[in-house]
């Protein structure tokens, strides 16, 4: 049965981490030698040496090569490449190869294939054509994992196991009969009885009452909008089903090779298919993440956001960047290359946020298959290329940064809270506003905080919230009792919390909390709202009390102050249906902290001004030298004898001589270009006495 983990409080139960200090930082890529003739292998290994590659992930998609039929196995090629790696001194993060089952398996057992919401089968021909809940798939896949563990468990090249690959990248939501059966068991465990399920799902509505667990289905395409709690529970279940699969492989690997650490690559910023990664982190020995740069303005802010979130999920211990791209990807509508320098900038920014391994998809650019136009370390043009020279330079630079490996990230004083369940609940239809864009809103607040010249952590709602002086939790839609208490305790203890409209509105079952919005946070904030007033995208409201011309979009509300300790920081001037002078932003002093409510989506300067005001009032002064304040994203790691700052130019102007920047932090330049130009990053070492 799939364990019901979605509501576990979720602090890492055991320390995460791999002994990164063993070899310094890791640098490498997915390596797919079986997609190339053998003659190429020796050249690959020679060039890997030239580039300073220390680790490869293989064989991610090689099941069909390793097991040509149900009872036939071919490990020879893998033995050979593993030995070549060991001889070359390159470590292997060994994938269990279970991500793409071979055609003979899906032909014999089409019942392992996932089924979409509309009842379509996802046929072979691509990858990830498997259901996490399929007993047949598991039988074959776990057998493969076990054989790999037995064969390579003590191989000198092996340093880690890599379960499957990007679990849920394409098969996150499966609506098959296997999934239906597993979903029912999961629901039985969660609710114990049908009465409790009917209550939690609010099935009195629209005659949805269940009288037998067998009547329950995944939320397949229905005649109208499905039950919201069923949708939310299906997201939880889908995350738990993949997590259970991760555990199943891990159990086998741990049994055979207890000494080898296990990871799997998360996608913490995945929009449609982000899983409960803060929970999953409990099941891996070290956290890994994949990140692909979003081209366009603000790209580097988004990258830092992802890196910081990964660090929080990893418990602020080192983690691995398992995949990013040296240049273009192949899966956007238009796929521009990275410009010179951006490769190093992206890598160092991840490193600054705690990455102990800088890895890419993939070593050698494919000449066949769906990813042939995806960049790699070794491009189609070969080693005599601008890109490969940048790869070599990065390899050299990482060698020089070896002393950072194993060092933890130092928490910032300011944090942005991400809550995956709130995110999931806001992806539903039938909301007051369907363009709320949870991820986008978090990024807006993140950018406003970065503009202050402070370090900012992106923290999971399961992290230690009370460790932050200023904590922003936008659109925190679902607030179960336990989260409410943790927020209240944090504020009592001195955290200054900021939250926005449509927060605290519902509990863990997505039931609206009665008595007025923002429900669970009403008392803490000292305000009450009777009616939600979302705004069409082309409308705006005017606000007074801060920067002139303050404008809000997306949402407005008639906010009633219910507690005399509440100060009104901003008021509505012009807003549809709202009397002029109505509070728009309020702040209540509570214990040693405060709770601020922002009832509209403040735009640019208005948001910046509010954030500045709040930061000043809590004594959160700029942490960075004046010349780079707001212009550089800063992250900090603490080593044995030194602190390591990484500064990334966010791309608006050149920031001068890198050595001067390093000196202004009281340290010396460890990596990065001579000048901190647009699109550059530097690492600075500050010795500690
Ligand atoms: C990832 C995947 C890799 C590769 C890459 C391309 O999602 O894990 O195998 O496909 O995307 O960007």
XYZ file of C-alpha atoms and ligand atoms in Angstrom:
701
model
C 0.000 0.000 0.000
C 1.195 3.487 -0.789
C 1.937 5.276 2.460
C 0.069 8.458 3.027
C 2.826 10.979 3.595
C 1.458 14.225 2.375
C 0.577 15.603 5.743
C 3.644 14.547 7.693
C 5.257 17.532 9.419
C 8.341 16.710 7.423
C 11.604 17.848 8.925
C 14.419 15.687 7.648
C 14.477 12.699 9.943
C 18.081 11.907 9.286
C 20.944 14.043 8.126
C 21.125 14.432 4.379
C 24.396 14.507 2.645
C 27.158 12.871 0.769
C 30.720 13.247 1.826
C 31.439 15.917 -0.745
C 34.790 16.669 0.784
C 36.091 13.322 -0.432
C 36.989 14.673 -3.836
C 36.077 18.318 -3.860
C 33.228 19.508 -6.020
C 31.801 17.227 -8.661
C 31.541 18.245 -12.271
C 29.950 16.172 -14.981
C 26.973 15.093 -16.994
C 24.612 12.367 -18.080
C 26.630 10.072 -20.267
C 24.960 7.822 -22.844
C 27.783 5.762 -24.365
C 25.361 3.111 -25.623
C 23.939 5.690 -28.015
C 27.343 5.894 -29.732
C 29.719 3.442 -31.435
C 32.464 2.085 -29.201
C 35.193 3.997 -31.096
C 33.824 7.188 -29.602
C 34.205 6.058 -25.983
C 37.948 6.503 -25.709
C 37.690 9.980 -27.198
C 34.895 10.786 -24.753
C 37.004 9.793 -21.799
C 40.028 11.695 -23.030
C 37.933 14.825 -23.515
C 36.271 14.376 -20.148
C 39.748 14.408 -18.644
C 40.577 17.546 -20.593
C 37.409 19.242 -19.349
C 37.964 18.191 -15.727
C 34.869 15.990 -15.554
C 34.806 14.089 -12.248
C 31.452 12.314 -12.412
C 29.015 10.921 -14.968
C 25.489 9.658 -14.576
C 24.916 6.484 -16.536
C 23.043 4.493 -17.846
C 19.856 6.546 -17.479
C 17.936 5.270 -20.500
C 19.621 1.931 -21.222
C 17.144 -0.680 -20.032
C 16.594 -2.036 -23.567
C 20.358 -2.449 -23.996
C 20.918 -4.093 -20.646
C 17.967 -6.456 -20.926
C 17.218 -7.300 -24.566
C 14.502 -9.749 -23.519
C 12.739 -11.050 -20.400
C 15.493 -13.583 -19.726
C 18.471 -12.135 -21.539
C 20.963 -9.721 -20.103
C 23.853 -7.802 -21.601
C 26.097 -6.174 -19.041
C 29.296 -6.455 -21.024
C 29.216 -3.002 -22.527
C 28.367 -1.523 -19.150
C 31.152 -3.475 -17.436
C 33.550 -2.104 -20.000
C 32.498 1.509 -19.666
C 32.437 1.266 -15.864
C 36.003 -0.059 -15.902
C 37.048 2.692 -18.286
C 35.577 5.224 -15.893
C 37.389 3.732 -12.935
C 40.654 3.770 -14.848
C 40.139 7.383 -15.812
C 39.338 8.317 -12.213
C 35.827 9.421 -13.105
C 33.107 8.588 -10.587
C 29.753 7.170 -11.582
C 26.381 8.202 -10.240
C 24.650 5.064 -11.452
C 21.076 5.374 -12.657
C 18.915 2.314 -12.234
C 17.856 2.542 -15.889
C 14.207 2.101 -15.056
C 12.993 5.357 -16.627
C 12.147 3.923 -20.028
C 10.991 0.297 -20.190
C 11.893 -1.730 -23.269
C 9.386 -2.419 -26.032
C 9.256 -6.168 -25.335
C 7.986 -5.422 -21.847
C 5.255 -2.998 -22.855
C 4.242 -5.301 -25.704
C 3.876 -8.239 -23.354
C 2.283 -6.075 -20.658
C 0.517 -3.041 -22.104
C -1.109 -2.773 -18.682
C 2.044 -1.059 -17.374
C 1.377 1.967 -19.598
C 0.017 5.154 -18.023
C -3.437 6.431 -18.866
C -4.361 10.098 -19.081
C -7.309 11.887 -17.543
C -9.165 11.528 -20.820
C -8.543 7.789 -20.977
C -5.769 7.824 -23.587
C -2.968 5.328 -23.187
C 0.546 6.781 -23.295
C 2.128 4.375 -25.732
C 5.814 3.514 -26.085
C 7.915 5.488 -28.521
C 8.927 8.225 -26.102
C 10.029 7.596 -22.500
C 8.588 7.174 -18.996
C 5.824 4.960 -20.356
C 5.113 3.307 -17.029
C 2.708 3.542 -14.114
C 4.212 3.882 -10.655
C 1.437 1.707 -9.243
C 1.784 -1.167 -11.718
C 2.795 -4.367 -9.863
C 4.077 -5.817 -13.135
C 6.241 -2.805 -13.905
C 7.631 -2.902 -10.401
C 8.474 -6.571 -10.664
C 10.611 -6.026 -13.746
C 12.061 -2.666 -12.712
C 13.022 -3.779 -9.217
C 14.634 -6.889 -10.621
C 16.760 -4.690 -12.861
C 17.705 -2.375 -9.966
C 18.690 -5.386 -7.884
C 20.865 -6.878 -10.613
C 22.630 -3.555 -11.119
C 23.213 -3.247 -7.384
C 24.584 -6.779 -7.169
C 26.826 -6.349 -10.171
C 28.190 -2.859 -9.564
C 27.711 -2.341 -5.816
C 31.404 -2.659 -5.101
C 32.702 -1.272 -8.386
C 35.407 1.321 -7.685
C 33.774 3.892 -9.981
C 30.406 3.824 -8.213
C 29.729 6.687 -5.793
C 25.942 6.957 -5.736
C 22.697 5.419 -6.926
C 20.365 7.527 -9.024
C 16.847 6.108 -8.823
C 15.039 6.161 -12.165
C 15.144 9.713 -13.539
C 13.034 12.805 -12.880
C 10.236 10.776 -11.350
C 6.968 12.170 -12.676
C 8.434 14.221 -15.490
C 5.989 12.715 -17.983
C 4.021 10.227 -15.905
C 3.139 12.283 -12.837
C -0.589 11.682 -13.140
C -1.829 8.267 -14.084
C -5.578 7.574 -14.157
C -5.356 3.870 -14.984
C -7.136 1.033 -13.200
C -3.959 0.284 -11.231
C -3.904 3.892 -10.127
C -7.597 3.716 -9.204
C -7.014 0.650 -7.021
C -3.978 2.198 -5.328
C -5.817 5.501 -4.867
C -8.628 3.697 -3.027
C -6.179 1.997 -0.678
C -4.433 5.296 -0.080
C -7.786 6.924 0.716
C -8.709 4.111 3.088
C -5.488 4.730 4.943
C -5.942 8.487 4.986
C -9.561 8.545 6.092
C -10.211 5.204 7.753
C -13.881 5.277 6.845
C -16.174 6.340 4.054
C -17.922 8.740 6.405
C -14.662 10.557 6.998
C -13.907 10.614 3.276
C -17.367 11.885 2.404
C -16.960 14.602 5.000
C -13.469 15.592 3.802
C -14.480 15.622 0.148
C -17.732 17.457 0.865
C -19.620 14.901 -1.180
C -23.007 16.162 -0.008
C -22.445 18.612 -2.827
C -23.858 17.552 -6.232
C -24.907 14.088 -5.044
C -21.347 12.800 -4.878
C -21.746 10.643 -1.748
C -19.846 7.333 -1.838
C -21.289 4.215 -0.240
C -18.465 1.883 -1.188
C -14.737 2.574 -1.637
C -14.942 0.689 -4.935
C -17.094 3.502 -6.341
C -14.217 5.959 -6.051
C -12.128 6.813 -9.121
C -9.209 9.085 -9.890
C -10.516 12.427 -11.160
C -10.938 11.250 -14.741
C -12.530 13.550 -17.316
C -15.947 14.318 -15.888
C -19.056 16.016 -17.178
C -18.229 19.140 -15.188
C -15.684 20.480 -12.735
C -14.556 17.641 -10.467
C -14.593 17.652 -6.698
C -11.766 19.973 -5.506
C -10.738 17.788 -2.556
C -10.659 14.755 -4.808
C -8.320 16.721 -7.094
C -6.132 17.776 -4.182
C -6.008 14.258 -2.763
C -5.159 12.906 -6.203
C -2.175 15.298 -6.333
C -1.117 14.093 -2.889
C -1.638 10.494 -3.893
C 0.282 10.918 -7.172
C 3.215 12.387 -5.265
C 3.036 9.574 -2.697
C 2.765 6.931 -5.449
C 5.982 8.098 -7.078
C 7.586 8.478 -3.670
C 6.571 4.945 -2.856
C 8.219 3.826 -6.074
C 11.358 5.746 -5.075
C 11.254 3.917 -1.742
C 10.767 0.548 -3.393
C 13.886 0.946 -5.537
C 15.794 2.461 -2.634
C 14.950 -0.418 -0.313
C 16.447 -2.897 -2.732
C 19.531 -0.776 -3.326
C 20.043 -0.247 0.411
C 19.665 -3.918 1.097
C 22.364 -4.877 -1.386
C 24.656 -1.855 -0.937
C 23.963 -0.117 2.379
C 27.181 1.865 1.972
C 26.201 3.583 -1.303
C 24.182 6.808 -0.974
C 20.970 7.171 -2.951
C 19.517 10.150 -4.756
C 17.008 10.955 -7.473
C 16.748 14.170 -9.435
C 13.902 16.453 -8.272
C 12.334 19.229 -10.347
C 11.576 21.665 -7.551
C 10.231 24.375 -9.850
C 8.193 21.996 -12.013
C 5.038 23.897 -12.756
C 2.447 21.259 -13.553
C 4.148 18.309 -11.916
C 6.024 19.481 -8.830
C 5.853 16.776 -6.204
C 6.021 16.995 -2.417
C 9.802 17.338 -2.558
C 10.234 18.585 1.024
C 8.735 15.227 2.038
C 10.643 13.203 -0.546
C 13.893 14.598 0.831
C 13.467 12.229 3.780
C 13.868 9.282 1.442
C 17.134 10.170 -0.273
C 20.626 10.328 1.169
C 21.327 13.578 -0.608
C 19.077 15.898 -2.571
C 19.560 16.478 -6.293
C 17.740 18.884 -8.531
C 17.428 19.650 -12.230
C 17.034 23.207 -13.426
C 16.678 24.653 -16.886
C 17.084 28.384 -17.335
C 14.006 30.251 -18.488
C 15.235 32.617 -21.171
C 14.257 36.260 -20.912
C 14.301 38.979 -18.280
C 14.534 37.780 -14.714
C 15.990 34.421 -15.758
C 18.782 34.543 -13.237
C 16.412 35.496 -10.403
C 14.350 32.409 -11.202
C 17.477 30.261 -11.243
C 18.554 31.570 -7.825
C 15.032 31.024 -6.520
C 15.196 27.380 -7.587
C 18.669 26.911 -6.123
C 17.691 28.461 -2.818
C 14.560 26.321 -2.600
C 16.594 23.201 -3.283
C 18.910 24.192 -0.459
C 15.955 24.515 1.923
C 14.640 21.116 0.834
C 18.119 19.707 1.461
C 18.030 21.080 5.002
C 20.624 23.737 4.006
C 23.141 20.915 3.560
C 24.994 20.534 0.251
C 23.012 19.145 -2.676
C 23.685 18.190 -6.271
C 22.690 20.071 -9.378
C 22.105 16.916 -11.379
C 21.117 18.570 -14.637
C 21.182 21.915 -16.303
C 22.177 22.903 -19.798
C 25.401 24.305 -21.151
C 23.403 26.253 -23.706
C 20.103 25.798 -25.589
C 17.452 23.238 -24.706
C 15.294 21.632 -27.361
C 11.830 21.712 -25.835
C 10.751 25.351 -25.873
C 9.068 26.944 -28.883
C 12.268 28.832 -29.613
C 15.524 27.655 -28.053
C 18.178 30.349 -27.981
C 21.726 29.473 -26.906
C 23.288 30.842 -23.744
C 25.561 33.769 -24.344
C 29.276 33.564 -23.526
C 29.773 33.583 -19.760
C 26.261 32.486 -18.886
C 27.344 28.872 -18.541
C 29.733 29.767 -15.717
C 27.332 32.268 -14.191
C 24.560 29.696 -13.886
C 26.857 27.023 -12.502
C 28.417 29.327 -9.888
C 25.022 30.614 -8.811
C 23.844 27.072 -8.067
C 27.144 26.386 -6.339
C 26.766 29.487 -4.196
C 23.392 28.188 -3.011
C 24.888 24.930 -1.815
C 25.398 22.733 -4.890
C 28.367 20.412 -4.389
C 28.013 18.955 -7.873
C 27.560 20.865 -11.074
C 26.194 18.478 -13.664
C 24.528 18.790 -17.006
C 22.339 17.011 -19.455
C 24.407 15.666 -21.286
C 28.051 14.906 -22.091
C 27.957 14.599 -25.908
C 25.254 16.244 -28.034
C 23.109 13.566 -29.698
C 22.979 13.271 -33.428
C 19.780 11.225 -33.366
C 16.601 11.209 -31.367
C 14.294 13.848 -29.955
C 17.090 15.642 -28.111
C 19.539 16.086 -30.961
C 19.225 19.871 -30.825
C 19.780 20.018 -27.060
C 23.128 21.466 -26.033
C 25.701 19.325 -24.247
C 29.217 19.712 -22.869
C 30.630 18.472 -26.150
C 28.681 20.132 -28.974
C 28.082 18.855 -32.514
C 30.942 21.111 -33.600
C 33.369 19.133 -31.414
C 35.984 20.139 -28.869
C 37.387 22.992 -30.929
C 34.474 25.223 -30.085
C 33.605 28.209 -27.957
C 31.253 26.103 -25.872
C 33.770 23.372 -25.072
C 36.348 25.986 -24.118
C 33.816 27.419 -21.666
C 33.203 23.914 -20.345
C 36.944 23.433 -19.807
C 37.170 26.785 -18.078
C 34.329 25.842 -15.759
C 35.989 22.523 -14.951
C 39.195 24.357 -14.029
C 37.331 26.906 -12.002
C 35.489 24.210 -10.010
C 38.797 22.550 -9.224
C 39.916 25.803 -7.681
C 36.764 25.897 -5.583
C 37.223 22.455 -4.017
C 37.392 23.889 -0.520
C 33.684 24.821 -0.736
C 32.566 21.216 -0.916
C 30.735 19.979 2.134
C 30.009 23.490 3.389
C 26.461 24.302 4.471
C 24.436 27.260 3.303
C 24.014 30.036 5.835
C 20.394 30.975 6.323
C 19.370 34.447 5.284
C 17.329 36.700 7.558
C 14.632 37.111 4.917
C 12.631 34.246 3.473
C 9.893 33.517 0.954
C 7.638 30.595 1.833
C 6.651 28.065 -0.784
C 3.862 25.664 0.078
C 3.374 22.937 -2.505
C -0.158 22.081 -1.399
C -1.266 25.698 -1.717
C 0.325 25.734 -5.160
C -1.546 22.570 -6.121
C -4.843 23.963 -4.864
C -4.391 27.140 -6.903
C -3.962 25.235 -10.153
C -7.609 24.206 -10.016
C -10.330 25.818 -12.033
C -13.432 27.314 -10.422
C -11.505 29.770 -8.302
C -12.322 33.455 -7.898
C -9.396 34.129 -10.259
C -7.703 31.551 -12.473
C -4.655 33.681 -13.332
C -3.230 33.888 -9.841
C 0.083 32.364 -10.934
C 1.445 31.155 -7.602
C 4.969 30.663 -8.881
C 4.981 34.089 -10.565
C 3.777 35.807 -7.378
C 6.471 34.192 -5.290
C 9.034 35.387 -7.785
C 7.677 38.947 -7.638
C 8.213 39.089 -3.871
C 11.581 37.387 -4.189
C 12.734 40.031 -6.663
C 11.455 42.835 -4.453
C 13.518 41.435 -1.559
C 16.604 40.974 -3.740
C 16.286 44.632 -4.730
C 17.002 45.521 -1.090
C 20.514 44.140 -1.282
C 19.909 41.336 1.192
C 20.219 37.587 0.924
C 16.889 35.842 0.567
C 16.037 32.199 1.230
C 13.217 30.404 -0.484
C 11.921 28.088 2.191
C 9.522 25.235 2.152
C 6.550 25.686 4.489
C 7.973 22.690 6.387
C 11.229 24.501 7.123
C 11.963 26.232 10.438
C 9.870 29.358 9.881
C 10.842 30.994 13.154
C 14.459 31.295 11.991
C 13.545 34.238 9.742
C 13.215 37.876 10.708
C 11.141 38.750 7.664
C 9.068 36.005 6.124
C 6.815 36.502 3.120
C 4.164 33.884 2.403
C 2.206 35.017 -0.640
C -1.017 33.241 -1.623
C -0.728 30.808 1.268
C -4.107 29.435 0.361
C -4.287 26.247 2.449
C -3.477 26.679 6.108
C -4.081 23.541 8.194
C -4.174 23.947 11.965
C -0.565 22.778 12.394
C 0.759 25.362 9.931
C -1.364 28.044 11.557
C 0.202 27.232 14.926
C 3.716 27.212 13.497
C 3.149 30.605 11.903
C 1.703 32.012 15.123
C 4.632 30.689 17.135
C 7.115 32.111 14.658
C 5.481 35.541 14.846
C 5.247 35.455 18.655
C 8.927 34.640 18.732
C 9.943 37.605 16.588
C 9.314 36.745 12.941
C 7.705 39.489 10.896
C 5.281 37.695 8.633
C 3.823 39.148 5.452
C 1.003 37.418 3.651
C -1.411 38.319 0.904
C -4.976 37.996 -0.320
C -6.395 34.495 -0.777
C -4.213 33.202 2.059
C -5.503 31.201 5.014
C -8.749 30.769 3.120
C -9.110 27.009 3.392
C -7.957 24.068 5.492
C -6.114 20.922 4.384
C -9.304 19.565 2.826
C -9.701 22.770 0.841
C -12.773 23.619 2.923
C -13.364 27.311 3.319
C -12.833 28.461 6.901
C -15.958 30.279 8.028
C -16.294 33.614 9.759
C -14.626 35.726 7.098
C -11.359 35.692 5.182
C -8.414 35.239 5.564
C -9.759 32.330 7.619
C -6.938 30.631 9.488
C -4.894 33.844 9.602
C -7.701 36.225 10.549
C -6.779 36.464 14.213
C -3.065 36.636 13.646
C -3.513 39.449 11.120
C -6.281 41.220 13.051
C -8.376 41.770 9.934
C -11.526 40.401 8.426
C -12.715 40.383 4.832
C -16.292 39.695 3.820
C -16.002 39.432 0.099
C -13.255 38.503 -2.366
C -12.902 40.986 -5.211
C -10.647 39.668 -7.942
C -9.894 42.076 -10.756
C -9.940 41.405 -14.484
C -6.379 41.402 -15.859
C -6.737 44.824 -17.500
C -7.981 46.608 -14.376
C -6.002 48.196 -11.604
C -6.606 49.922 -8.299
C -4.945 53.014 -6.821
C -3.445 52.943 -3.380
C -2.254 55.715 -1.087
C 0.113 55.791 1.817
C 3.380 54.739 0.282
C 5.143 55.611 -2.945
C 3.170 57.987 -5.116
C 1.132 56.400 -7.883
C 0.902 53.089 -6.089
C -1.000 50.609 -8.141
C -2.408 47.171 -7.434
C -3.721 44.528 -9.794
C -5.373 41.119 -9.798
C -7.212 41.483 -6.487
C -8.668 43.976 -4.009
C -10.769 43.633 -0.886
C -12.718 45.582 1.692
C -10.468 44.935 4.667
C -11.970 45.474 8.122
C -9.554 45.968 10.948
C -10.668 43.883 13.936
C -7.873 44.463 16.403
C -6.776 47.762 17.831
C -3.096 46.952 17.557
C -3.381 46.912 13.760
C -1.796 49.786 11.857
C -3.012 50.660 8.374
C -0.004 51.030 6.053
C -1.847 51.595 2.750
C -5.379 52.532 1.768
C -7.448 52.106 -1.360
C -8.028 55.358 -3.239
C -9.785 54.116 -6.337
C -10.972 50.544 -6.527
C -14.197 49.093 -7.919
C -16.801 48.844 -5.179
C -14.391 49.845 -2.411
C -14.885 53.123 -0.535
C -11.855 55.435 -0.673
C -9.796 55.183 2.510
C -10.454 51.474 3.058
C -7.376 49.673 4.436
C -5.395 47.855 1.742
C -2.267 46.875 3.676
C -2.302 46.357 7.435
C 0.165 45.341 10.056
C -0.405 43.936 13.512
C 2.275 43.811 16.174
C 2.168 40.414 17.861
C 4.570 39.299 20.581
C 8.074 40.002 19.372
C 7.022 40.003 15.710
C 4.258 41.275 13.466
C 1.785 40.094 10.859
C 1.234 42.132 7.687
C -1.655 41.615 5.282
C -1.441 42.792 1.685
C -4.871 42.635 0.071
C -3.884 43.495 -3.502
C -1.062 42.587 -5.855
C 1.100 45.680 -5.455
C 2.932 46.619 -8.609
C 6.626 47.357 -9.064
C 7.540 50.499 -7.105
C 4.608 50.058 -4.741
C 5.755 46.556 -3.848
C 9.359 47.712 -3.589
C 8.428 50.583 -1.290
C 6.440 48.346 1.037
C 9.167 45.741 1.214
C 11.733 48.455 1.967
C 9.579 49.923 4.690
C 9.019 46.545 6.344
C 12.674 45.597 6.079
C 13.762 48.883 7.665
C 11.272 48.520 10.476
C 12.682 45.105 11.387
C 16.259 46.289 11.136
C 16.984 44.320 7.988
C 19.581 46.607 6.488
C 21.348 45.912 3.221
C 23.913 43.180 3.718
C 25.838 43.784 0.535
C 28.324 46.482 -0.355
C 26.583 49.554 -1.716
C 27.927 49.183 -5.239
C 26.159 45.870 -5.765
C 23.033 46.361 -3.667
C 19.982 45.199 -5.563
C 22.159 44.422 -8.554
C 23.671 41.181 -7.339
C 22.087 38.038 -5.959
C 24.127 36.968 -2.967
C 24.432 33.579 -1.342
C 26.647 32.451 1.504
C 28.218 29.123 2.459
C 30.172 28.494 5.629
C 33.281 26.345 5.433
C 35.683 25.271 8.164
C 37.899 28.337 8.059
C 36.140 30.676 5.703
C 32.839 32.029 4.465
C 32.138 31.918 0.760
C 30.019 34.553 -0.894
C 28.729 34.116 -4.400
C 27.536 37.232 -6.141
C 25.632 37.015 -9.396
C 25.029 40.081 -11.476
C 21.264 40.150 -12.074
C 21.876 41.790 -15.396
C 21.033 45.481 -15.273
C 24.481 47.066 -15.192
C 28.177 46.247 -14.939
C 29.387 46.138 -11.324
C 33.051 46.954 -11.651
C 36.277 45.222 -10.784
C 35.645 41.824 -9.195
C 38.641 42.215 -6.851
C 37.221 45.468 -5.557
C 33.881 43.771 -4.994
C 35.655 40.950 -3.139
C 37.592 43.471 -1.055
C 34.405 45.307 -0.157
C 33.121 42.042 1.346
C 36.385 41.737 3.269
C 37.654 38.830 1.190
C 39.485 37.796 -1.945
C 38.301 36.660 -5.347
C 38.258 32.879 -5.662
C 36.502 32.420 -9.001
C 34.885 34.454 -11.735
C 35.949 37.039 -14.267
C 38.057 40.121 -13.535
C 35.041 42.377 -13.817
C 31.558 41.609 -12.529
C 29.852 42.458 -15.799
C 26.271 41.840 -16.810
C 25.661 38.118 -16.707
C 28.671 37.271 -14.535
C 29.139 35.601 -11.168
C 32.042 35.628 -8.734
C 32.940 33.608 -5.652
C 34.637 35.419 -2.802
C 36.486 33.848 0.105
C 36.331 35.621 3.443
C 38.662 34.072 6.000
C 37.263 33.625 9.508
C 39.510 34.125 12.497
C 15.342 16.374 -18.367
C 15.674 14.903 -18.449
C 16.885 14.645 -19.329
C 16.799 15.447 -20.595
C 16.651 16.901 -20.257
C 16.587 17.810 -21.454
O 14.006 16.556 -18.044
O 15.914 14.359 -17.187
O 16.962 13.270 -19.608
O 15.706 15.002 -21.334
O 15.450 17.082 -19.537
O 16.426 19.151 -21.096
